Short mmCIF file of C-alpha atoms in Angstrom, two decimals:
data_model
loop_
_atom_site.label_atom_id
_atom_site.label_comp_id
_atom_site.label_asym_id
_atom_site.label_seq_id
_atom_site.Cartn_x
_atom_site.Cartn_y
_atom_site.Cartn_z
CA UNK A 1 0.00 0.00 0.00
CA UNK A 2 1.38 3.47 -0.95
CA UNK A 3 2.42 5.75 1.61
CA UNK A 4 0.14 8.09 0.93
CA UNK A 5 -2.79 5.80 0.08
CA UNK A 6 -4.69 4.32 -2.77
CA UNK A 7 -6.35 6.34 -4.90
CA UNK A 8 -9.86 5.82 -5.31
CA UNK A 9 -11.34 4.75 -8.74
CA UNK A 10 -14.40 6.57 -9.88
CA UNK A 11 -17.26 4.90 -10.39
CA UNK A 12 -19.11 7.12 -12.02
CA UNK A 13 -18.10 8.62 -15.35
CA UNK A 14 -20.34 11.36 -15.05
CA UNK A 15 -18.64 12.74 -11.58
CA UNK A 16 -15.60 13.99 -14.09
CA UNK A 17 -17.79 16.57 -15.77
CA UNK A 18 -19.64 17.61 -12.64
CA UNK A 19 -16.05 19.06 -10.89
CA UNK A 20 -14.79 22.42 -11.64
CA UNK A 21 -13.05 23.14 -14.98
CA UNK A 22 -9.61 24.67 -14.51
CA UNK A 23 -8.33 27.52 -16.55
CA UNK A 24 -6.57 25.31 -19.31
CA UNK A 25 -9.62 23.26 -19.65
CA UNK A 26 -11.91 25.94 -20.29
CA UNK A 27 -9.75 27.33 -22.96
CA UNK A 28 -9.46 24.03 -24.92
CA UNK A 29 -13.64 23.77 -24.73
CA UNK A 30 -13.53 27.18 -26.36
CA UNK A 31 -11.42 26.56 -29.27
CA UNK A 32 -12.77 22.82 -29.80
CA UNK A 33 -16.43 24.92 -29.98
CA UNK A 34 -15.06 27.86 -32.21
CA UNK A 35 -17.08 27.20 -35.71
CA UNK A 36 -13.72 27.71 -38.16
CA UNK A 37 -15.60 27.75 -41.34
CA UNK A 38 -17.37 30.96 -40.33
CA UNK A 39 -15.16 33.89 -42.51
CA UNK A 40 -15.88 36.34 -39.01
CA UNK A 41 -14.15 33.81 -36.82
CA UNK A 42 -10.95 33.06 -39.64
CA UNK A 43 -11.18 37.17 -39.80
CA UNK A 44 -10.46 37.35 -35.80
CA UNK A 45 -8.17 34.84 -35.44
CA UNK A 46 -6.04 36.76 -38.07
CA UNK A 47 -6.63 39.93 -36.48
CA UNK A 48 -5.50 38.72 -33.04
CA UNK A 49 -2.54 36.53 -34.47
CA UNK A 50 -1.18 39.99 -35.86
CA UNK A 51 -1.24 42.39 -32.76
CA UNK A 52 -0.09 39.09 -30.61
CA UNK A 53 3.04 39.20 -33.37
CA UNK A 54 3.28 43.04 -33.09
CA UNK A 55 3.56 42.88 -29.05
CA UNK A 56 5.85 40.11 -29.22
CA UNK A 57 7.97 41.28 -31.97
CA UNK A 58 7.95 45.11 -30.91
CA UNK A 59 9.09 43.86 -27.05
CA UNK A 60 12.06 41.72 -28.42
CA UNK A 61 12.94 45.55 -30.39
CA UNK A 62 12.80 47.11 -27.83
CA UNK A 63 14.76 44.77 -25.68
CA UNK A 64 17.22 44.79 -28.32
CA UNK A 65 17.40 48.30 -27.99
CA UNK A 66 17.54 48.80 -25.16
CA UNK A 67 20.73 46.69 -24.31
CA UNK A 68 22.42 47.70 -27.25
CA UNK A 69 22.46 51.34 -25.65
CA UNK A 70 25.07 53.31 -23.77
CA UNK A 71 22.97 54.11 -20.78
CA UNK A 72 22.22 50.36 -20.58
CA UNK A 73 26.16 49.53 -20.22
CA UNK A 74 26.20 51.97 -17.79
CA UNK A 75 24.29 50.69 -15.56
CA UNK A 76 25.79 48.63 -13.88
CA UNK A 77 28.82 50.33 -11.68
CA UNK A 78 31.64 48.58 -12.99
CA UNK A 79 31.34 49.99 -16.34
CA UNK A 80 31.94 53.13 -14.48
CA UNK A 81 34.79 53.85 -16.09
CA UNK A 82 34.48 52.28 -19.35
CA UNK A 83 31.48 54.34 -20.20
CA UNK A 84 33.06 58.08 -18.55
CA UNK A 85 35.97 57.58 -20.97
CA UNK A 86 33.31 56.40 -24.01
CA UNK A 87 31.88 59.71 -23.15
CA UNK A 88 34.60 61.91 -23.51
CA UNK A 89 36.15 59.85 -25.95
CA UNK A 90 35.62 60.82 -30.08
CA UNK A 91 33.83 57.62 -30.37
CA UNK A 92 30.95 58.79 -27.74
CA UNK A 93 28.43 59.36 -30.92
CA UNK A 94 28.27 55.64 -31.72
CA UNK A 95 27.21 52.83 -30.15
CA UNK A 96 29.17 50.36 -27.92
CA UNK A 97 28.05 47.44 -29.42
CA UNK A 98 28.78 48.84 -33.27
CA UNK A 99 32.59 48.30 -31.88
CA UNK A 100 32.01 45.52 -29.63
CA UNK A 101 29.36 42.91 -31.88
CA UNK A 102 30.43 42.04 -35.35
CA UNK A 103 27.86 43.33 -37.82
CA UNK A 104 24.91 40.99 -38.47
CA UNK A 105 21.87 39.67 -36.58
CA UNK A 106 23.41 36.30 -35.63
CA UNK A 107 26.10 38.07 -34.50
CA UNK A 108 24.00 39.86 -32.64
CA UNK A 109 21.49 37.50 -31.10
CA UNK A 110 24.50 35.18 -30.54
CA UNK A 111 26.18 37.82 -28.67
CA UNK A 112 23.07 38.61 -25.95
CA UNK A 113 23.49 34.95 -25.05
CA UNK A 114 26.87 34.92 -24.49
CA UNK A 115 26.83 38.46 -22.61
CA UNK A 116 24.48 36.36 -20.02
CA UNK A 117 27.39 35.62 -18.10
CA UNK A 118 27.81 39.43 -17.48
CA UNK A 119 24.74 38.91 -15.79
CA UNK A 120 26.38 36.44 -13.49
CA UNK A 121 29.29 38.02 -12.92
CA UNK A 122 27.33 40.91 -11.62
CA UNK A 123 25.02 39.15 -9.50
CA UNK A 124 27.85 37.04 -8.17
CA UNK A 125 30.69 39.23 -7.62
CA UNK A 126 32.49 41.50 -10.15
CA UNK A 127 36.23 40.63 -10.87
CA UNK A 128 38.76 43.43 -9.85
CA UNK A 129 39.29 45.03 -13.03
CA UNK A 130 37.56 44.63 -15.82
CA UNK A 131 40.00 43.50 -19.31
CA UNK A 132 39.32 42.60 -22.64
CA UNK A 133 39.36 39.15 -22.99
CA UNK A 134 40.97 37.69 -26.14
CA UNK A 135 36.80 36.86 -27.55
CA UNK A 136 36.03 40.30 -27.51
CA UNK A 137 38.56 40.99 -29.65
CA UNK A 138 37.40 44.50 -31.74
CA UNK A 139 37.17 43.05 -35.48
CA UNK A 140 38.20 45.24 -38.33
CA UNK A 141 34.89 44.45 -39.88
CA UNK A 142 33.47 47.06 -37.18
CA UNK A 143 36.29 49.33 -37.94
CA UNK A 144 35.20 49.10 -41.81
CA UNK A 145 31.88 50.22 -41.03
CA UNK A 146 32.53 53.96 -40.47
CA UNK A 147 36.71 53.86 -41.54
CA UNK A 148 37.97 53.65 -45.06
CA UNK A 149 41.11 51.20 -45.43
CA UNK A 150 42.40 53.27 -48.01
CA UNK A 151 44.42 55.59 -46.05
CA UNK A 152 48.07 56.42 -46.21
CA UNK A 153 48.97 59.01 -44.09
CA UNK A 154 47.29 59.87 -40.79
CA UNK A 155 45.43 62.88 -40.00
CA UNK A 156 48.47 64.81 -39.02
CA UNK A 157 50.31 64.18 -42.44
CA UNK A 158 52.97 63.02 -40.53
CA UNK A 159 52.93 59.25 -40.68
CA UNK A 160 52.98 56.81 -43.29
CA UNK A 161 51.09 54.77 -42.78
CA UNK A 162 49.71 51.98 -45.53
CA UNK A 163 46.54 50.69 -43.56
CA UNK A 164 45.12 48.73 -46.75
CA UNK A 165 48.78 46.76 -46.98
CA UNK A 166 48.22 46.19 -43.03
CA UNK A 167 44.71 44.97 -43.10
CA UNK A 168 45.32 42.90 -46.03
CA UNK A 169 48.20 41.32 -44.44
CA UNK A 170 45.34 40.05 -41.37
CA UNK A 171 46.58 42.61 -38.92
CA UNK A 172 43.91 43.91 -36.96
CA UNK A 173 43.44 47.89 -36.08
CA UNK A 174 43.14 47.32 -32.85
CA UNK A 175 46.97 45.98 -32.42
CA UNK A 176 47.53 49.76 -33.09
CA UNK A 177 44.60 51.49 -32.07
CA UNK A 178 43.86 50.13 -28.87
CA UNK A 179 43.04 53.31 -26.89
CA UNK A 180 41.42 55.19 -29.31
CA UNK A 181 38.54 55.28 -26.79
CA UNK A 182 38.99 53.79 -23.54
CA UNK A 183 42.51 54.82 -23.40
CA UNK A 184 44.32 51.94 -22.18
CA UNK A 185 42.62 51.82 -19.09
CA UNK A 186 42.96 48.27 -18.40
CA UNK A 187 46.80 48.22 -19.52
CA UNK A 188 47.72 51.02 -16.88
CA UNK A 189 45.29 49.88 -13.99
CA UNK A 190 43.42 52.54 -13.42
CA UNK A 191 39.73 50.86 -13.62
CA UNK A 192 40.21 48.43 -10.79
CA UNK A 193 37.20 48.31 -8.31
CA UNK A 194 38.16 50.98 -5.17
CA UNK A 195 38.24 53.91 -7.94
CA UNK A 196 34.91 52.97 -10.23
CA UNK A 197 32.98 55.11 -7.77
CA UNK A 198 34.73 58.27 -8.38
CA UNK A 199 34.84 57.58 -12.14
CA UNK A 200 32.72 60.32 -14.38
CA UNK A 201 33.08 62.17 -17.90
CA UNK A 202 35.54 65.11 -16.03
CA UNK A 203 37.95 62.22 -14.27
CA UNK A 204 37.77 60.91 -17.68
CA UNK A 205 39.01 63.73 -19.18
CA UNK A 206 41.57 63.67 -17.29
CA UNK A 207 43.05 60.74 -18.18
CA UNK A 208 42.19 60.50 -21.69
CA UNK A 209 45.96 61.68 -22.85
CA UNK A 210 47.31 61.93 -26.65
CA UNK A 211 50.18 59.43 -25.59
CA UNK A 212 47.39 56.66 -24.87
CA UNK A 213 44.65 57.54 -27.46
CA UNK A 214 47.03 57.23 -30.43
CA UNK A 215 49.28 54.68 -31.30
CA UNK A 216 52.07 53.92 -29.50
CA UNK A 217 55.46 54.13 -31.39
CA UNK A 218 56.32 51.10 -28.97
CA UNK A 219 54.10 48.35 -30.69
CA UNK A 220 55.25 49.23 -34.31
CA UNK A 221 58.63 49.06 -33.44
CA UNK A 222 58.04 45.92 -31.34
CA UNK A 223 55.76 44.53 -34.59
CA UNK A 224 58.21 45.78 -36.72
CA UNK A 225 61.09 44.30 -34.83
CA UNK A 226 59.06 40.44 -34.81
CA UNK A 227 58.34 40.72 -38.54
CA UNK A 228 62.52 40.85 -39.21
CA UNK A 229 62.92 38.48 -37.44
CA UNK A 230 60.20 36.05 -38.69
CA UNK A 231 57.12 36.24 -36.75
CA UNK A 232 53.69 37.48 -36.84
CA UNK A 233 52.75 38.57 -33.44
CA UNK A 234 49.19 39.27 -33.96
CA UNK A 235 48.26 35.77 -35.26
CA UNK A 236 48.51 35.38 -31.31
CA UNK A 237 45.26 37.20 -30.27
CA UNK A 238 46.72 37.39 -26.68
CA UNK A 239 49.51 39.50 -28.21
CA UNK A 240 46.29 42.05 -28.88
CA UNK A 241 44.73 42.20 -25.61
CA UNK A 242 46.00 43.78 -22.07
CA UNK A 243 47.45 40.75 -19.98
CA UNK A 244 44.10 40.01 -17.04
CA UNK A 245 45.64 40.70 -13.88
CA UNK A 246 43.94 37.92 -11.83
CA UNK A 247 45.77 35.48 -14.67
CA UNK A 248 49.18 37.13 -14.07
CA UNK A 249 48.71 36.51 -10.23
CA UNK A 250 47.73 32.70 -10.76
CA UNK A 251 50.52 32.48 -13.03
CA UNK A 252 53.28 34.35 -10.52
CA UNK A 253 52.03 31.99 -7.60
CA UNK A 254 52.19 28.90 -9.92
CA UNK A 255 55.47 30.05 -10.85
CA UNK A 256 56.78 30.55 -6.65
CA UNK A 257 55.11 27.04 -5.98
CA UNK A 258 57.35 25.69 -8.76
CA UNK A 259 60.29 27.55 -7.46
CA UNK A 260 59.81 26.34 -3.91
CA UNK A 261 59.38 22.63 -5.19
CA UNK A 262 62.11 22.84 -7.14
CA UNK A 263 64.23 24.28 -4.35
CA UNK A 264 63.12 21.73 -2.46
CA UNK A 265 64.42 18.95 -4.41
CA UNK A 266 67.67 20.63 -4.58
CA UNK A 267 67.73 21.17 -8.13
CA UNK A 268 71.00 22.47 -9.61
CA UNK A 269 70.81 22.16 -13.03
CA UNK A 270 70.78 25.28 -14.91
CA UNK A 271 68.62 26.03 -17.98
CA UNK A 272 69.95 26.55 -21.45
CA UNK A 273 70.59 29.69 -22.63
CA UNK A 274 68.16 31.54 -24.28
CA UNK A 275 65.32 29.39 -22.84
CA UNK A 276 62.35 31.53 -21.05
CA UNK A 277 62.91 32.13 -17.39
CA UNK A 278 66.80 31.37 -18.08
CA UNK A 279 69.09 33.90 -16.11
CA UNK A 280 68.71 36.27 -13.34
CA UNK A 281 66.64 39.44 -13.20
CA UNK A 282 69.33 41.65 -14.00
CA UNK A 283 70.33 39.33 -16.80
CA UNK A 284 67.09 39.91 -18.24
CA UNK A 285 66.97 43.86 -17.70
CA UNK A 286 70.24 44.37 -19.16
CA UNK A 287 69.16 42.03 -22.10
CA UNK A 288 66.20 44.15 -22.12
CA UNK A 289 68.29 47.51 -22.21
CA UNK A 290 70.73 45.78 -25.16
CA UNK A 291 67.83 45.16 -27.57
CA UNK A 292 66.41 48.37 -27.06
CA UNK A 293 69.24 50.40 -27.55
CA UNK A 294 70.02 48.74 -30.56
CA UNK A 295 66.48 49.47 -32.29
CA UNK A 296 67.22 53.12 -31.12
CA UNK A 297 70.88 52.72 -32.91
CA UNK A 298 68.70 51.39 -35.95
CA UNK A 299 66.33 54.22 -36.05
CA UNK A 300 68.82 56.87 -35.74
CA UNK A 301 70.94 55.27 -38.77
CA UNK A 302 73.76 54.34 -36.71
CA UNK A 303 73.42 50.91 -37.23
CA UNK A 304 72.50 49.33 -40.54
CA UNK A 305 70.96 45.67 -40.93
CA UNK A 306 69.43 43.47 -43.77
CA UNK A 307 65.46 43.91 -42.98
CA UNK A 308 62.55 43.35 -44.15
CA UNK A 309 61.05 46.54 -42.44
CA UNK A 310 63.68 49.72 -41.85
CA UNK A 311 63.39 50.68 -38.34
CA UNK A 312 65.00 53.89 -39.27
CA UNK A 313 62.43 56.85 -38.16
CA UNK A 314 61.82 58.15 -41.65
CA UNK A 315 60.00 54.76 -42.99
CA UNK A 316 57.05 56.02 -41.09
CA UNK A 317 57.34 59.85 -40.00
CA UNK A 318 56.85 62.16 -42.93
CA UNK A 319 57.77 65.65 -41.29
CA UNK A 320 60.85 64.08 -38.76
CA UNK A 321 63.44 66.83 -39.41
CA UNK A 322 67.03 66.71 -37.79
CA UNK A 323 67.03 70.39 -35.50
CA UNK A 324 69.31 72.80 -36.95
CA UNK A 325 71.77 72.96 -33.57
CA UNK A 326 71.89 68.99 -33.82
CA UNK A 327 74.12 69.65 -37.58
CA UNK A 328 76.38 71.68 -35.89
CA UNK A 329 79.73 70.07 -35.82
CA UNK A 330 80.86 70.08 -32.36
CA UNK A 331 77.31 69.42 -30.79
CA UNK A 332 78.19 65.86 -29.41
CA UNK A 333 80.63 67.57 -27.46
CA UNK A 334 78.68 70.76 -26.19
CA UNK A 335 74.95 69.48 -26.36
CA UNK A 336 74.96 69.08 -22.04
CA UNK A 337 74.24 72.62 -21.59
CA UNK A 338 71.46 72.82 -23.85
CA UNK A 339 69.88 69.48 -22.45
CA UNK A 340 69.60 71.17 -18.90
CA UNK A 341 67.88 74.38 -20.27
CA UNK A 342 65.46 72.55 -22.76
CA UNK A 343 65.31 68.83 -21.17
CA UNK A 344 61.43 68.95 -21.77
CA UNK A 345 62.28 69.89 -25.82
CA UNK A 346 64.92 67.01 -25.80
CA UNK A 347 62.49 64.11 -24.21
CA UNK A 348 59.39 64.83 -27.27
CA UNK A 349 61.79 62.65 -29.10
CA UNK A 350 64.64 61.27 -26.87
CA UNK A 351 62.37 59.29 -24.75
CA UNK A 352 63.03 55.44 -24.20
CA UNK A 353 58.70 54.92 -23.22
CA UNK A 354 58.32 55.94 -26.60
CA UNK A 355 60.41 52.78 -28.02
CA UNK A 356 58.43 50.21 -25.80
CA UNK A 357 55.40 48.60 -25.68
CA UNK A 358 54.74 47.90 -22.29
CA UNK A 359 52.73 50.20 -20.50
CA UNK A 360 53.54 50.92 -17.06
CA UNK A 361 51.11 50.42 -13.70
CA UNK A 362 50.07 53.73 -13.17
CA UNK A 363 47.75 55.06 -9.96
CA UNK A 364 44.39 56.55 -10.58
CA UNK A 365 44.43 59.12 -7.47
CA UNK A 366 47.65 60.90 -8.46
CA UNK A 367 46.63 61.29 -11.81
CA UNK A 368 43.73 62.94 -10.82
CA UNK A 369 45.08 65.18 -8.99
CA UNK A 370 47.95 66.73 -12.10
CA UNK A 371 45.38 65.89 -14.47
CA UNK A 372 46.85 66.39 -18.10
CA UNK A 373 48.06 69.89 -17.67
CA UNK A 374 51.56 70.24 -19.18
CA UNK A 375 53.71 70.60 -16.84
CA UNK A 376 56.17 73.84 -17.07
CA UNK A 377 60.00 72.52 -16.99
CA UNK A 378 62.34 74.59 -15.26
CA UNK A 379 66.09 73.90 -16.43
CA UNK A 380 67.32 71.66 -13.53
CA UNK A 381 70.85 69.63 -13.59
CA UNK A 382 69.97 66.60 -11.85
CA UNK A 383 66.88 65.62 -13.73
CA UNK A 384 69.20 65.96 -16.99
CA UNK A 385 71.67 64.16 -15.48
CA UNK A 386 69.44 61.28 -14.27
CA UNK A 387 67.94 61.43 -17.65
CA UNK A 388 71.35 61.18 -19.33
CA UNK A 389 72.67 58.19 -17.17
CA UNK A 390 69.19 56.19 -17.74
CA UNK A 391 67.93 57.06 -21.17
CA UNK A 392 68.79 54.61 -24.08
CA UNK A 393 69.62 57.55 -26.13
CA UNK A 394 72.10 59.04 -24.40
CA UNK A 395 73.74 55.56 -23.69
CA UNK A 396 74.34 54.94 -27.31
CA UNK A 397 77.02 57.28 -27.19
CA UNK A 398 77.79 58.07 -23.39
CA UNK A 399 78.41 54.28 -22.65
CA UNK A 400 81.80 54.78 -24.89
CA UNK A 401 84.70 56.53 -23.55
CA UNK A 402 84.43 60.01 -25.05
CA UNK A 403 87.33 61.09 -27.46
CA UNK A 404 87.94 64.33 -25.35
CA UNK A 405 89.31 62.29 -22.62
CA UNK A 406 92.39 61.31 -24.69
CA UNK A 407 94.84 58.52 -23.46
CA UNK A 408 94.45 57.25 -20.30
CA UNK A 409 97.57 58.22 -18.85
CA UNK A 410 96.96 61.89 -20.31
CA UNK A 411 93.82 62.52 -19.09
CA UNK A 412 94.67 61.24 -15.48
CA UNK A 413 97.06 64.12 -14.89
CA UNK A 414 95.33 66.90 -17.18
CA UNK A 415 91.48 66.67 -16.22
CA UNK A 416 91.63 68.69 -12.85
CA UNK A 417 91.31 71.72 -15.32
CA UNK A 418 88.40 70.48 -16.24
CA UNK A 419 86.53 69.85 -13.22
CA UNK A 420 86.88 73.10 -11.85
CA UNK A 421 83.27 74.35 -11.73
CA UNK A 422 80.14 73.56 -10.36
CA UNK A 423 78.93 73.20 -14.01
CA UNK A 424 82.29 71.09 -15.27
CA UNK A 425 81.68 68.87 -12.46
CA UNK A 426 77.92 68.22 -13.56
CA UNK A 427 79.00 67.34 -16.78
CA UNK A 428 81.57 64.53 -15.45
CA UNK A 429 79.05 63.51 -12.99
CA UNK A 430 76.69 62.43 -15.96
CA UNK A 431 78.93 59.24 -16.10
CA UNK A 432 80.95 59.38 -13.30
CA UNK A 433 79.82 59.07 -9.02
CA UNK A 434 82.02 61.01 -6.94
CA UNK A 435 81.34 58.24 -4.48
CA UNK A 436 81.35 54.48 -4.62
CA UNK A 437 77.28 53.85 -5.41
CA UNK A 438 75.82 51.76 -2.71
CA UNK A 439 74.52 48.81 -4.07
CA UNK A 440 70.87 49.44 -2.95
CA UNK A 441 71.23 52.90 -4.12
CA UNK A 442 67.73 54.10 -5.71
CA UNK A 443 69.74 56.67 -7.61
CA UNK A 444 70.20 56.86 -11.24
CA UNK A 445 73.17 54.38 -11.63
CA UNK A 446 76.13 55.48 -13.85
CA UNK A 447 77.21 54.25 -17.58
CA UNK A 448 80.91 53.82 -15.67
CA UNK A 449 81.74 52.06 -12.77
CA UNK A 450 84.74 54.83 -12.60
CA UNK A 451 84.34 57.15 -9.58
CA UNK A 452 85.88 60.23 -8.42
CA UNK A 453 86.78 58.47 -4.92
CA UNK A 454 88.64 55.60 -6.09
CA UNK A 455 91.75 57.73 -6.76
CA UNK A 456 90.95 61.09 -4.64
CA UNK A 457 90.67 58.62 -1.44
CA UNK A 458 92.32 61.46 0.70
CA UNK A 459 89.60 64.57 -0.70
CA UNK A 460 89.69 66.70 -3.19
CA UNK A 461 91.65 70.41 -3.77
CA UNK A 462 88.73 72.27 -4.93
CA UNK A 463 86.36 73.72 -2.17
CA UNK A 464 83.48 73.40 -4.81
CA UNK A 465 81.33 70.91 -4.06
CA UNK A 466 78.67 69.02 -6.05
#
């Protein structure tokens, strides 16, 4: 016997009609009593079908519409900052989704279904910064929708630049133009959760600098630099998008497990040269510093190589002219004063973020605070000599031992006369400490591991100090 009992059997078939029709049963005796042949009826059924498809149709329009608009993306707070720099962006008279859904209603339908994890992610716990992931993925079909391909020269006039040979060759615009409206927000992380609060279209503005929105000189060169040397960087679609943060920490703890493990077993066998992870940190920097000074040394014509692509600066600038006071003959000898008046002048073109790629970590509150108000350079000798010891460009040549210093012997008993000054003295200290550098010295560290003290051990005749 069930649990619950045995259900009784009716007995009389007539009972079944006497209950209480429910909603669904009443509706079926309608239509099974609806006379069909009667042209009223056929005329009604019609009539209703078509506002029924109207309602249904005009809701799922207006749906569409409505989450295919800005204000809908904005909605929720972590798109805070997204949608501020949309706004103040030169993109803020489109849509997001002409940029972010390829063209086409499957496209589009497929995309709603896909964006419900959005939904998720908001009901569940947003990550802390929002990044492109490699499926969203701007396509230059998007770009072709408002942009011509045919281009060669930007806006400016001053770069060549041969966007049909580009796009034709698979490489999409948004390996170069990446911050054209969000201005690499997610590469400098400055949209991370504590600051989309204070995020709105004049914080925006304030961020939204030229250096960001336009290409960076960094990624041709890098492109540039992969193509001579036989790769194709953006076949990698990770190579297009900003690296997600909460990935790079997985991977760095991964990476100190691994280390501890293989500490733990006492490994001592060291990897091949060349290999990834292979050497120490500094290895790697001054690696780092080597390759980049030599695509400087390319640019600037001092070093020539069999390429495919010239690195040199005029394959792609159109108006790059030498400066007058850089022809003059003895300016490699006598350009130090003129690099403390005008350091700001120097750095438009002598600066090593401009050959990189990588962006650094900036932080959101400070940049608030200068905004993107120039800032006025006063003439100062220890920025230019900081900038001197560190930049790339001034390492081409102030890493060799200048020709003014003459033989060795020479020099060592004739260059007093030339440190006399507060000013001569600034100019040796560009390459030279007058102490032995700490090694956890934060300063600047100099192209010469020659200083003043290792042969003045007992002081110095001059009373001028520096």
């Amino acid at each position: 016997m069930a649990f619950w009992g045995k259900k009784k059997k009716e007995t009389n078939p007539d009972a079944r009609e006497d209950r209480k029709a429910g909603l669904f049963r009443k509706l079926w005796q309608k239509l099974r009593n609806i006379d069909w042949k009667d042209p009223v009826t056929r005329w009604k059924v019609m009539f209703i079908s078509l506002i029924g498809l109207i309602v249904v149709g005009g809701g799922s329009y207006g749906a569409l519409t409505l989450t295919n608009s800005p204000t809908f993306c904005s909605s929720c707070h972590e798109m805070a900052p997204e949608y501020s720099t949309f706004t103040a962006s030169a993109h803020n008279n489109i849509t997001c989704v002409q940029c972010h859904i390829k063209p086409g209603t499957i496209n589009m339908l497929t995309h709603k279904v896909k964006s419900l994890k959005e939904v998720y992610y908001h009901v569940t716990g947003v990550p802390k910064q929002i990044v492109q992931t490699e499926e969203e993925v701007v396509s230059n079909e998007n770009c072709m929708q408002c942009h011509s391909k045919n281009r060669l020269v930007t806006a400016s006039g001053d770069l060549k630049v041969n966007h049909k040979g580009h796009i034709d060759e698979g490489i999409p615009c948004i390996s170069c133009h990446a911050g054209v409206v969000h201005a690499k927000m997610a590469a400098r992380g400055i949209n991370t959760d504590e600051v989309r609060g204070d995020f709105t279209k004049e914080t925006a503005e304030k961020i939204m600098e030229k250096k960001y929105l336009r290409p960076n000189m960094g990624t041709c060169i890098d492109c540039h630099d992969k193509v001579n040397n036989g790769e194709k960087p953006w076949k990698d679609v990770s190579y297009l998008v900003p690296p997600n943060p909460e990935e790079v920490e997985k991977k760095i703890d991964e990476t100190k497990k691994e280390s501890v493990s293989e500490t733990a077993k006492e490994t001592t066998a060291k990897p091949a040269e060349g290999t990834p992870g292979s050497g120490t940190a500094e290895e790697l920097a001054k690696a780092h510093e080597e390759k980049t000074q030599e695509l400087i040394l390319q640019a600037i014509g001092k070093q020539q190589k069999d390429v495919k692509i010239s690195m040199s600066c005029e394959t792609c600038h159109k108006k790059l002219n030498i400066p007058k006071t850089h022809k003059a003959v003895d300016w490699n000898q006598n350009h130090g004063t003129t690099a403390i008046l005008k350091l700001d002048q120097c750095m438009n073109c002598h600066q090593d973020s401009k050959w990189i790629r990588e962006i650094p970590k900036e932080d959101i509150i400070s940049l608030l605070k200068m905004g993107n108000e120039k800032v006025i350079y006063t003439p100062n000798v220890t920025l230019a000599k900081d900038q001197a010891r560190t930049n790339k460009f001034c390492a081409a040549c102030h890493a060799d031992r200048p020709a003014g210093h003459g033989e060795s012997d020479q020099w060592l008993t004739a260059h007093a006369s030339q440190a006399k000054t507060a000013d001569q003295k600034a100019e040796c200290f560009v390459c030279h400490d007058r102490e032995k550098p700490a090694a956890d010295s934060t300063s600047a560290k100099a192209p010469t591991d020659v200083y003043c003290q290792y042969c003045h051990r007992t002081g110095f005749k001059s009373d001028v100090k520096n």
